[in-house]
Short mmCIF file of N, CA, C and O in Angstrom, two decimals:
data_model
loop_
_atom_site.label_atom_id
_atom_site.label_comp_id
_atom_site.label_asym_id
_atom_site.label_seq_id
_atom_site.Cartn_x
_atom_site.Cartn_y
_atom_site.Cartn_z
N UNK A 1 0.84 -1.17 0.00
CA UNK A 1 0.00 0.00 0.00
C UNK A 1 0.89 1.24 0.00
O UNK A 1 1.88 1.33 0.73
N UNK A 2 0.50 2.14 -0.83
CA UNK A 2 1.50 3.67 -0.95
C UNK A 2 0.49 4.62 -1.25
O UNK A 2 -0.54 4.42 -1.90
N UNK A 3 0.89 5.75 -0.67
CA UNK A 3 0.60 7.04 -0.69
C UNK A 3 0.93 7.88 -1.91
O UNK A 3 2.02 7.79 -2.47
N UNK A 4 0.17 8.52 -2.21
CA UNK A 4 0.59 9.68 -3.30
C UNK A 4 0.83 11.06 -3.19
O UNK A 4 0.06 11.57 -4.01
N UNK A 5 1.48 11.96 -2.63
CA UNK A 5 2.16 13.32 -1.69
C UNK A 5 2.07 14.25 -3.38
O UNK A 5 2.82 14.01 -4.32
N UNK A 6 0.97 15.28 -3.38
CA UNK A 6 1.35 16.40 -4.76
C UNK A 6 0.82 17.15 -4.29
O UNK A 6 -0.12 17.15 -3.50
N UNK A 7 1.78 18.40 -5.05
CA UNK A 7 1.71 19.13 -4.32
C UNK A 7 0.85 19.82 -5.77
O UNK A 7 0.72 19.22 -6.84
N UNK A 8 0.24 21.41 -5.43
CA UNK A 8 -0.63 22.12 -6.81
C UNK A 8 0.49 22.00 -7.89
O UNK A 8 0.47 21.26 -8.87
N UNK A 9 1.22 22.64 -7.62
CA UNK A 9 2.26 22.70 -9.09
C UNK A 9 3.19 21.41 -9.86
O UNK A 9 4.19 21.51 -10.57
N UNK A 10 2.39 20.13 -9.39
CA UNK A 10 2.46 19.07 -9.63
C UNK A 10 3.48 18.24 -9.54
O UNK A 10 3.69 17.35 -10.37
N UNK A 11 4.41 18.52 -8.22
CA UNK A 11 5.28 18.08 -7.69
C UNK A 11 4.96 16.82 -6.98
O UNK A 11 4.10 16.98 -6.11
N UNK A 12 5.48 15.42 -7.11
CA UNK A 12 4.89 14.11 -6.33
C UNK A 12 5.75 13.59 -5.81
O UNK A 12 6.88 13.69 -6.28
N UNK A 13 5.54 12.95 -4.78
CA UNK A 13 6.09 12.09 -4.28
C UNK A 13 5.57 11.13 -3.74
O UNK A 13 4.47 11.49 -3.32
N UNK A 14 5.87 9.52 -3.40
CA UNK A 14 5.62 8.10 -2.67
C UNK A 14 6.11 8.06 -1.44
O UNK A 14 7.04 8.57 -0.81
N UNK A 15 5.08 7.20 -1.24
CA UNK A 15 5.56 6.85 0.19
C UNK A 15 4.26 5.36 0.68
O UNK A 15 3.04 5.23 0.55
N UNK A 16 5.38 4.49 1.26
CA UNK A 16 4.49 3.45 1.53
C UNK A 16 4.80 3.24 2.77
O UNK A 16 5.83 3.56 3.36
N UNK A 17 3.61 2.52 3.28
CA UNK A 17 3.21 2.06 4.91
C UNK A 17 4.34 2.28 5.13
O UNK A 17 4.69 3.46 5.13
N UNK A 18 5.38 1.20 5.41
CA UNK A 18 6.00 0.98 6.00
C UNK A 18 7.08 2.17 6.66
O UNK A 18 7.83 2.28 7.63
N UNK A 19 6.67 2.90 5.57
CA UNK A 19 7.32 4.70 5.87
C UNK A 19 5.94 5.38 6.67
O UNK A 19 5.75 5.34 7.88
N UNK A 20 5.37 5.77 6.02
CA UNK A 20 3.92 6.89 6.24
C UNK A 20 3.73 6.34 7.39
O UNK A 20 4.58 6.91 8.09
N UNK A 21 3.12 5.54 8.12
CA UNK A 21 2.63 5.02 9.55
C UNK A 21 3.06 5.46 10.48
O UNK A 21 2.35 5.65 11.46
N UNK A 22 4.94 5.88 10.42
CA UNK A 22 5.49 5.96 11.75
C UNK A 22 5.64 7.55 11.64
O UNK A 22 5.80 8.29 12.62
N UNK A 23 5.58 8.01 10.21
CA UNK A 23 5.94 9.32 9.82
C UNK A 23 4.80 10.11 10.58
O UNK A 23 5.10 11.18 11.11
N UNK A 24 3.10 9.50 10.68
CA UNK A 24 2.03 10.09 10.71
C UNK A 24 2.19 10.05 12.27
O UNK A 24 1.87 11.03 12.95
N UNK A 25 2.84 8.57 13.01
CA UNK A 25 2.28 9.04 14.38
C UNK A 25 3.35 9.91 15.03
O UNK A 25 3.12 10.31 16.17
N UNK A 26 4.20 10.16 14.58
CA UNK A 26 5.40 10.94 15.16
C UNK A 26 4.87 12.36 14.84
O UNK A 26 5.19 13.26 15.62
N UNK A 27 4.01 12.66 13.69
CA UNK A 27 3.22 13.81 13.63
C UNK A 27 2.11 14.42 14.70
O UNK A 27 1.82 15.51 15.18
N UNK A 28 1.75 13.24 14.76
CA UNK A 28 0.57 13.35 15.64
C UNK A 28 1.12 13.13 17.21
O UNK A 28 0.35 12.95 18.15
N UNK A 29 2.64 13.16 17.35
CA UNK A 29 2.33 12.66 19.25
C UNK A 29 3.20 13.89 19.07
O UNK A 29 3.62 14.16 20.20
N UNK A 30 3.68 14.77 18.19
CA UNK A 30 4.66 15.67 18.46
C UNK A 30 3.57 17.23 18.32
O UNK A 30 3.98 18.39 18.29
N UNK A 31 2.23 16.78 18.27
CA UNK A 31 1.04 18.04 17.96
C UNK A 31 1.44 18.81 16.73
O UNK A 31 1.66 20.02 16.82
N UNK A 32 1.57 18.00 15.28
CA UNK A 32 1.96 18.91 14.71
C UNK A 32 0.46 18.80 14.09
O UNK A 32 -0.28 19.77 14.17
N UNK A 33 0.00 17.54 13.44
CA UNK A 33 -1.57 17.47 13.11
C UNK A 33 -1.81 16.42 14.32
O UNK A 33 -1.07 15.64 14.92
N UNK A 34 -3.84 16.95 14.42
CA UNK A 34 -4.51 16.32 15.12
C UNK A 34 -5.05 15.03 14.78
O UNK A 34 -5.62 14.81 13.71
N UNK A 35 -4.86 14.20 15.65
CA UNK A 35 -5.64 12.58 15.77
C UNK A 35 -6.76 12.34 14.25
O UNK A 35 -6.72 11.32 13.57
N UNK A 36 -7.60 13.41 13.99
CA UNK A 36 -8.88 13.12 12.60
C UNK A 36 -7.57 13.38 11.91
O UNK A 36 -7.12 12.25 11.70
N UNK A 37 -6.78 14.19 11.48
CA UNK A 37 -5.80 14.79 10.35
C UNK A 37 -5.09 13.14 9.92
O UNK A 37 -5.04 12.51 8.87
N UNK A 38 -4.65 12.89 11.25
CA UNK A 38 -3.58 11.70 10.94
C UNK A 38 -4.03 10.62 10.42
O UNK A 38 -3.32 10.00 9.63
N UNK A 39 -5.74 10.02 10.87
CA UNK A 39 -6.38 9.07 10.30
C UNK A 39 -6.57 9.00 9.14
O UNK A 39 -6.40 7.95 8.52
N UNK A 40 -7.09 10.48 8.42
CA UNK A 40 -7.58 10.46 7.20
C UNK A 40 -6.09 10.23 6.64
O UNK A 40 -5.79 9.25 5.96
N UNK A 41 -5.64 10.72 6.81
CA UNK A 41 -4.18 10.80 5.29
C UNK A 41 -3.24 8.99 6.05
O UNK A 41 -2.08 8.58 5.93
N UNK A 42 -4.05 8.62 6.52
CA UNK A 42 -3.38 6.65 6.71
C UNK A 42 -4.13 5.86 6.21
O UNK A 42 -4.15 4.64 6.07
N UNK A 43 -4.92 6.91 5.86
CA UNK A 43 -6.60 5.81 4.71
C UNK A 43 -6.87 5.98 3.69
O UNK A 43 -7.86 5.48 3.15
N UNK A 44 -5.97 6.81 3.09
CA UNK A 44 -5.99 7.21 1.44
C UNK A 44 -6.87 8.03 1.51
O UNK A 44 -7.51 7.91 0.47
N UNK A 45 -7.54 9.23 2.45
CA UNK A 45 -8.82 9.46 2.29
C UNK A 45 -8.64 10.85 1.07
O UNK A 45 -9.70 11.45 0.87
N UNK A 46 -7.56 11.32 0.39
CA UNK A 46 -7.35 12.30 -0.39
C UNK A 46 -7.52 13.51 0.17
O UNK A 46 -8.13 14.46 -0.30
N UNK A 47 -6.85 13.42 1.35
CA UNK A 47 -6.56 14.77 2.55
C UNK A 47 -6.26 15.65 2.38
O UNK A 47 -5.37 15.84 3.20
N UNK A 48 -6.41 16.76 1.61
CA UNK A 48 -5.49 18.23 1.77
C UNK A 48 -4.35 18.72 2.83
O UNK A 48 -4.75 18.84 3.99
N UNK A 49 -3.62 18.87 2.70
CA UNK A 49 -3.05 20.00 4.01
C UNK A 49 -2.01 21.35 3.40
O UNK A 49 -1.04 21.46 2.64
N UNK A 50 -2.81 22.21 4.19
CA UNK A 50 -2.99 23.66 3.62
C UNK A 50 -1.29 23.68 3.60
O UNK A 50 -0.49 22.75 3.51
N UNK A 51 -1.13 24.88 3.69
CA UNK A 51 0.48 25.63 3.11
C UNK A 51 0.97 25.72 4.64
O UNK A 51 2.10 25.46 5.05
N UNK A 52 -0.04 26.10 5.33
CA UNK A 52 0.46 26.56 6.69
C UNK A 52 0.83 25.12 7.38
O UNK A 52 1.96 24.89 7.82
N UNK A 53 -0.36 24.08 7.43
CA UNK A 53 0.22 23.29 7.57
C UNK A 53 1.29 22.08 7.61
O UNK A 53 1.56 21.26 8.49
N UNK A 54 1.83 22.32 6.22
CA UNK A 54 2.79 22.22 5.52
C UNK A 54 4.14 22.71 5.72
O UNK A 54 5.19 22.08 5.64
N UNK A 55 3.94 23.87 5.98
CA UNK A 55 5.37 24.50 7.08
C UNK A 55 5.66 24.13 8.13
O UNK A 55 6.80 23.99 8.57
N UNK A 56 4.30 23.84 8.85
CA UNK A 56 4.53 23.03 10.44
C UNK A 56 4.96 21.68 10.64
O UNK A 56 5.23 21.09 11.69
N UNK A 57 4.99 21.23 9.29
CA UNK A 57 5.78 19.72 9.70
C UNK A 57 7.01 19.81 8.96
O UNK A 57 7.91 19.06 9.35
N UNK A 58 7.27 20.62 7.89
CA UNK A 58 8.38 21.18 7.76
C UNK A 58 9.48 21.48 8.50
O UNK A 58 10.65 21.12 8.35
N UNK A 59 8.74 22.50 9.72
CA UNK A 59 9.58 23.23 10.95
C UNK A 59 9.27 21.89 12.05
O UNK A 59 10.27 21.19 12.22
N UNK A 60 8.72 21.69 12.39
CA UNK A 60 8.83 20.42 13.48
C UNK A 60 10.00 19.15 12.88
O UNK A 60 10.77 18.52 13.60
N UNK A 61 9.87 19.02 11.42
CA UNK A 61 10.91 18.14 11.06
C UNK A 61 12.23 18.43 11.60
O UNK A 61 13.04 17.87 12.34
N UNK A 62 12.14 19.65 10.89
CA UNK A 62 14.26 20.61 11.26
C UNK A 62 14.78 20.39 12.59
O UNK A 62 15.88 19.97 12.95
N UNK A 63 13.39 20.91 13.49
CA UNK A 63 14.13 20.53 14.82
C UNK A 63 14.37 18.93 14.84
O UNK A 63 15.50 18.43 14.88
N UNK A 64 13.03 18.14 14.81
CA UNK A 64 13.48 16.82 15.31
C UNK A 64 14.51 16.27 14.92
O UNK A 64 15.18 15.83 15.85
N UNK A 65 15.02 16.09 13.70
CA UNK A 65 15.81 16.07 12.80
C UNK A 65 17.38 16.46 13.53
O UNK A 65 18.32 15.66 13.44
N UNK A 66 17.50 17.58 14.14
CA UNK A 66 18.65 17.65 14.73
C UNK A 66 19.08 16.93 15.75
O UNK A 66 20.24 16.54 15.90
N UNK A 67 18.32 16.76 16.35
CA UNK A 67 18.79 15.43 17.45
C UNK A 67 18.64 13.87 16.60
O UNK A 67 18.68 12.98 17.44
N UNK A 68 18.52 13.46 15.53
CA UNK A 68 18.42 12.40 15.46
C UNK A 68 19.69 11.95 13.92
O UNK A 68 19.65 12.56 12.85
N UNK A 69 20.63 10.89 14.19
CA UNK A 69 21.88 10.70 13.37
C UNK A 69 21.18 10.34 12.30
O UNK A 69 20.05 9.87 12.34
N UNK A 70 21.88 10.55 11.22
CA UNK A 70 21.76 10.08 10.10
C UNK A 70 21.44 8.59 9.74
O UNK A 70 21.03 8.39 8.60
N UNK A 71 21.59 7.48 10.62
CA UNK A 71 21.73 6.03 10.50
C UNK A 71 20.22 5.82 11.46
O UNK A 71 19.78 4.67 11.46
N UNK A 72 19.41 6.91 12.29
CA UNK A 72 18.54 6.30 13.13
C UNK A 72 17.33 5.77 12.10
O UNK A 72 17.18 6.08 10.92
N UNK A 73 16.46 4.82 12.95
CA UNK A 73 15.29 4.98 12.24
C UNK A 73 13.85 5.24 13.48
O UNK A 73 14.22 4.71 14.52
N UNK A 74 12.67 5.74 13.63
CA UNK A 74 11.70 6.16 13.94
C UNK A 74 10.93 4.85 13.90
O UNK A 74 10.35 4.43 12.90
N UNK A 75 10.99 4.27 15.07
CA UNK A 75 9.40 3.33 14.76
C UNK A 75 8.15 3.59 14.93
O UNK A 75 7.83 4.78 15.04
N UNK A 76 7.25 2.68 14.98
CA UNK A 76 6.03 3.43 14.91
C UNK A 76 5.70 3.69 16.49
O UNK A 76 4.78 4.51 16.62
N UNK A 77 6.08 3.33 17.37
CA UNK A 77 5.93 3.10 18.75
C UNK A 77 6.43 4.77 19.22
O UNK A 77 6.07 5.50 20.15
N UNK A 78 7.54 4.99 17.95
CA UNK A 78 8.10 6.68 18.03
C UNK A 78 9.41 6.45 19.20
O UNK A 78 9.85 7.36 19.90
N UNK A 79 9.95 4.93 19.23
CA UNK A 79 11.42 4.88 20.13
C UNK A 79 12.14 4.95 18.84
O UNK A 79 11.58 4.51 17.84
N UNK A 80 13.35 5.46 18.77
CA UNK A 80 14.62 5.20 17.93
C UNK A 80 15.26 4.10 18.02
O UNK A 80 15.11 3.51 19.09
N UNK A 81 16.04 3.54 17.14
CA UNK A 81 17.16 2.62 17.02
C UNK A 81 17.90 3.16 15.63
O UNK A 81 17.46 3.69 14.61
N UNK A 82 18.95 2.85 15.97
CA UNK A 82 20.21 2.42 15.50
C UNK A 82 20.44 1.00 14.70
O UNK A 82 21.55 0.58 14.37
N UNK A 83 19.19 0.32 14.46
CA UNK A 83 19.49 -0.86 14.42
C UNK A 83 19.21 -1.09 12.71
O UNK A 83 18.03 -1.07 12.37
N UNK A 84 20.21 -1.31 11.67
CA UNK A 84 19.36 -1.19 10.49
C UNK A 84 18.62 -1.86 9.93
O UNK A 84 18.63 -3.02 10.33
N UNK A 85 17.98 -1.65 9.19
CA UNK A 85 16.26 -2.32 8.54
C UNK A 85 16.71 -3.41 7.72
O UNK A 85 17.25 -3.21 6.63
N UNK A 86 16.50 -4.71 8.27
CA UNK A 86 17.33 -6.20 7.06
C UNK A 86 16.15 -6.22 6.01
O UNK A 86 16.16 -6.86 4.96
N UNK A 87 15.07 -5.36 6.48
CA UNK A 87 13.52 -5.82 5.71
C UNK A 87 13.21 -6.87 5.69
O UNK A 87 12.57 -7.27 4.72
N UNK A 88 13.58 -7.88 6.91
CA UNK A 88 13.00 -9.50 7.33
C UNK A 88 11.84 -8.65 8.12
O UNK A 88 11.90 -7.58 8.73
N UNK A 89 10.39 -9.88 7.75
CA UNK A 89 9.30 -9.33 7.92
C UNK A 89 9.00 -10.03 9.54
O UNK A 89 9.23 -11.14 10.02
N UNK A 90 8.61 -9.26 9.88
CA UNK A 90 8.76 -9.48 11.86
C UNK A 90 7.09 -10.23 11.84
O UNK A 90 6.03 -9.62 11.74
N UNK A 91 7.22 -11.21 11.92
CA UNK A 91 5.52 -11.62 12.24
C UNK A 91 5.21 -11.69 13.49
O UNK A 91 3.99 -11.56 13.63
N UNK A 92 6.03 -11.92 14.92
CA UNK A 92 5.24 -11.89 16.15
C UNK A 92 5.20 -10.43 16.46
O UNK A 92 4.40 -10.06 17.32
N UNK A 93 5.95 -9.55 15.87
CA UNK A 93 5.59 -7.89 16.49
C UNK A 93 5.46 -6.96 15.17
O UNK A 93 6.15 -6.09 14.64
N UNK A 94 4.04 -7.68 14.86
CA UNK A 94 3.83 -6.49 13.30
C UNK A 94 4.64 -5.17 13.30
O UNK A 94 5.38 -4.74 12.42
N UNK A 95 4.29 -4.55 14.66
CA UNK A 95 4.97 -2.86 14.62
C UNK A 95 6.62 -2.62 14.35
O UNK A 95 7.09 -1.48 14.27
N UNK A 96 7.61 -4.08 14.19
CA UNK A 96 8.52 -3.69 14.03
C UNK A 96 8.69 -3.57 12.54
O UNK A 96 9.87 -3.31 12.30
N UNK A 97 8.12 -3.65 11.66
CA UNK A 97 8.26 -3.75 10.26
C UNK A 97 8.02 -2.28 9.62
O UNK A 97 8.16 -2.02 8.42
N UNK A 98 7.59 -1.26 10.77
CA UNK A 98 7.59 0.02 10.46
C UNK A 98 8.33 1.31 11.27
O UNK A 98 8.30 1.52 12.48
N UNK A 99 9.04 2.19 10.15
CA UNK A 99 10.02 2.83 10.41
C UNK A 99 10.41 3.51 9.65
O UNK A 99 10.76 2.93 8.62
N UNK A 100 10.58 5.14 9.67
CA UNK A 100 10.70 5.93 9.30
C UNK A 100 12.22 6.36 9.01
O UNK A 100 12.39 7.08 9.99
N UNK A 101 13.11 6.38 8.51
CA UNK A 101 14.39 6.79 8.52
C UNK A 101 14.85 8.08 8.27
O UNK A 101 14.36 8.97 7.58
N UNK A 102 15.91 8.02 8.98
CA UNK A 102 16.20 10.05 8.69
C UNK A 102 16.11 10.18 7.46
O UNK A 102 15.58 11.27 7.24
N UNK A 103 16.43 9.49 6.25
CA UNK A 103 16.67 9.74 4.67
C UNK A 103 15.42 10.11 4.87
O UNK A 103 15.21 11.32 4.91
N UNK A 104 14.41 9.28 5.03
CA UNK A 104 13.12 9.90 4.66
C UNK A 104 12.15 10.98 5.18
O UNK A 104 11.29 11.61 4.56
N UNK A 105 12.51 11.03 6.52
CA UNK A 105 12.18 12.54 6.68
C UNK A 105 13.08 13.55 6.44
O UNK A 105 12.98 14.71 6.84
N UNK A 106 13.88 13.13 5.82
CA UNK A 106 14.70 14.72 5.47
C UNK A 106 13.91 14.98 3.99
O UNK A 106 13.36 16.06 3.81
N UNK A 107 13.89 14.00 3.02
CA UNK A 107 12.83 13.61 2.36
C UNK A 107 11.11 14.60 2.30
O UNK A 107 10.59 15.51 1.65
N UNK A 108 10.79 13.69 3.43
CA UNK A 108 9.47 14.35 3.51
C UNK A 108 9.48 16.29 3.92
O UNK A 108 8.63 17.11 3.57
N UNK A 109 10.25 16.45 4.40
CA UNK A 109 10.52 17.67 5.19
C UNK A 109 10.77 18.47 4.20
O UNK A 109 10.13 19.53 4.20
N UNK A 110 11.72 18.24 3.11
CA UNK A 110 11.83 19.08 1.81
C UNK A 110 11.04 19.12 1.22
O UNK A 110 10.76 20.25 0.80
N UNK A 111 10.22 18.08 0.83
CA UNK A 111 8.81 18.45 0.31
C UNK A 111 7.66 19.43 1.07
O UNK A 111 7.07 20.46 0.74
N UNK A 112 7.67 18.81 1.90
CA UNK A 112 6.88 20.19 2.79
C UNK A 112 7.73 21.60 2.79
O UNK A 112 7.04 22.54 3.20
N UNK A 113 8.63 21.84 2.55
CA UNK A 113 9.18 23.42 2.66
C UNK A 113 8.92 23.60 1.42
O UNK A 113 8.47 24.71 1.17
N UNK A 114 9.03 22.98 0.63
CA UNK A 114 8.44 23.22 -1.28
C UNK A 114 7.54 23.63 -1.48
O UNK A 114 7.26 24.59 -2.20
N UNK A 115 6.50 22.56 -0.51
CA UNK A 115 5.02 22.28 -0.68
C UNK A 115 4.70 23.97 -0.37
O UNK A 115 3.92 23.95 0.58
N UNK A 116 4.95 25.34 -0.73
CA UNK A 116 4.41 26.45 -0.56
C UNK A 116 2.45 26.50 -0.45
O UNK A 116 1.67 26.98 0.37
N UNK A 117 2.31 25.86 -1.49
CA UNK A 117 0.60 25.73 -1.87
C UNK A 117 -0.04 24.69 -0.58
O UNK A 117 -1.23 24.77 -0.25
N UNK A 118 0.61 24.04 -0.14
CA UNK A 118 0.11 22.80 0.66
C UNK A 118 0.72 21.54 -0.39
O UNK A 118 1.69 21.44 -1.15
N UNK A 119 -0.69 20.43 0.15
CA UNK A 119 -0.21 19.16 -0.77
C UNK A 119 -1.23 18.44 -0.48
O UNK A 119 -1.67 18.60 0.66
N UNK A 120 -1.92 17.47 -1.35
CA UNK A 120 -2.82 16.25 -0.98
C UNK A 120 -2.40 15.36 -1.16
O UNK A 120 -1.60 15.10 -2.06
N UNK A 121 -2.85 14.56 -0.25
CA UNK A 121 -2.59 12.88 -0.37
C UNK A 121 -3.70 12.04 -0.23
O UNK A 121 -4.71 12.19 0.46
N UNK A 122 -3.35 11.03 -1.08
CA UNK A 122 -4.32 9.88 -1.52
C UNK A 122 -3.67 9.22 -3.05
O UNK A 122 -4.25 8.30 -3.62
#
């Protein structure tokens, strides 16, 4: 399952579960969007998020981002490791199979400072 990130001036980008999940709750436990915000855009629901909002996970990225090394990854639980992704599929603890990596929020974070107009997803 993957996401589709465009922005008005038809800038796109992907992103699948195994990214988006941990990306959304680290959004949501850090108050950047609220609990309805985070559901809809984990359900394909073709979510908008305005310009303003768009800066705010932008700027919440930069900071988080500074405390976290280049090699970490973000699980969905929102603990870090150091530990890298073999992509062996974890069947007794579904939640370890998801994880956000600094590549990819540095990633997502540039798109949102781009994203001037906002961006929808679905």
């Amino acid at each position: 399952m993957g996401w589709r990130l465009t922005a008005p001036d038809g800038t796109r980008m992907y992103v699948n579960a195994w990214n988006w999940r941990p990306t959304l709750a680290l959004l949501e436990d850090g108050k950047v969007l609220d609990p309805d915000t985070t559901t809809m855009l984990g359900v394909n629901g073709h979510m908008p998020i305005t310009a303003q909002d768009a800066a705010r996970i932008a700027d919440f990225l930069d900071t988080y981002l500074n405390g976290l090394p280049s090699d970490d990854r973000v699980r969905l639980d929102g603990t870090v490791t150091t530990d890298p992704d073999t992509h062996q599929f974890h069947r007794a603890d579904l939640d370890l199979n998801y994880s956000a990596s600094t590549e990819w929020l540095r990633t997502f974070r540039d798109f949102c400072r781009a994203a001037t107009e906002g961006f929808t997803c679905g």
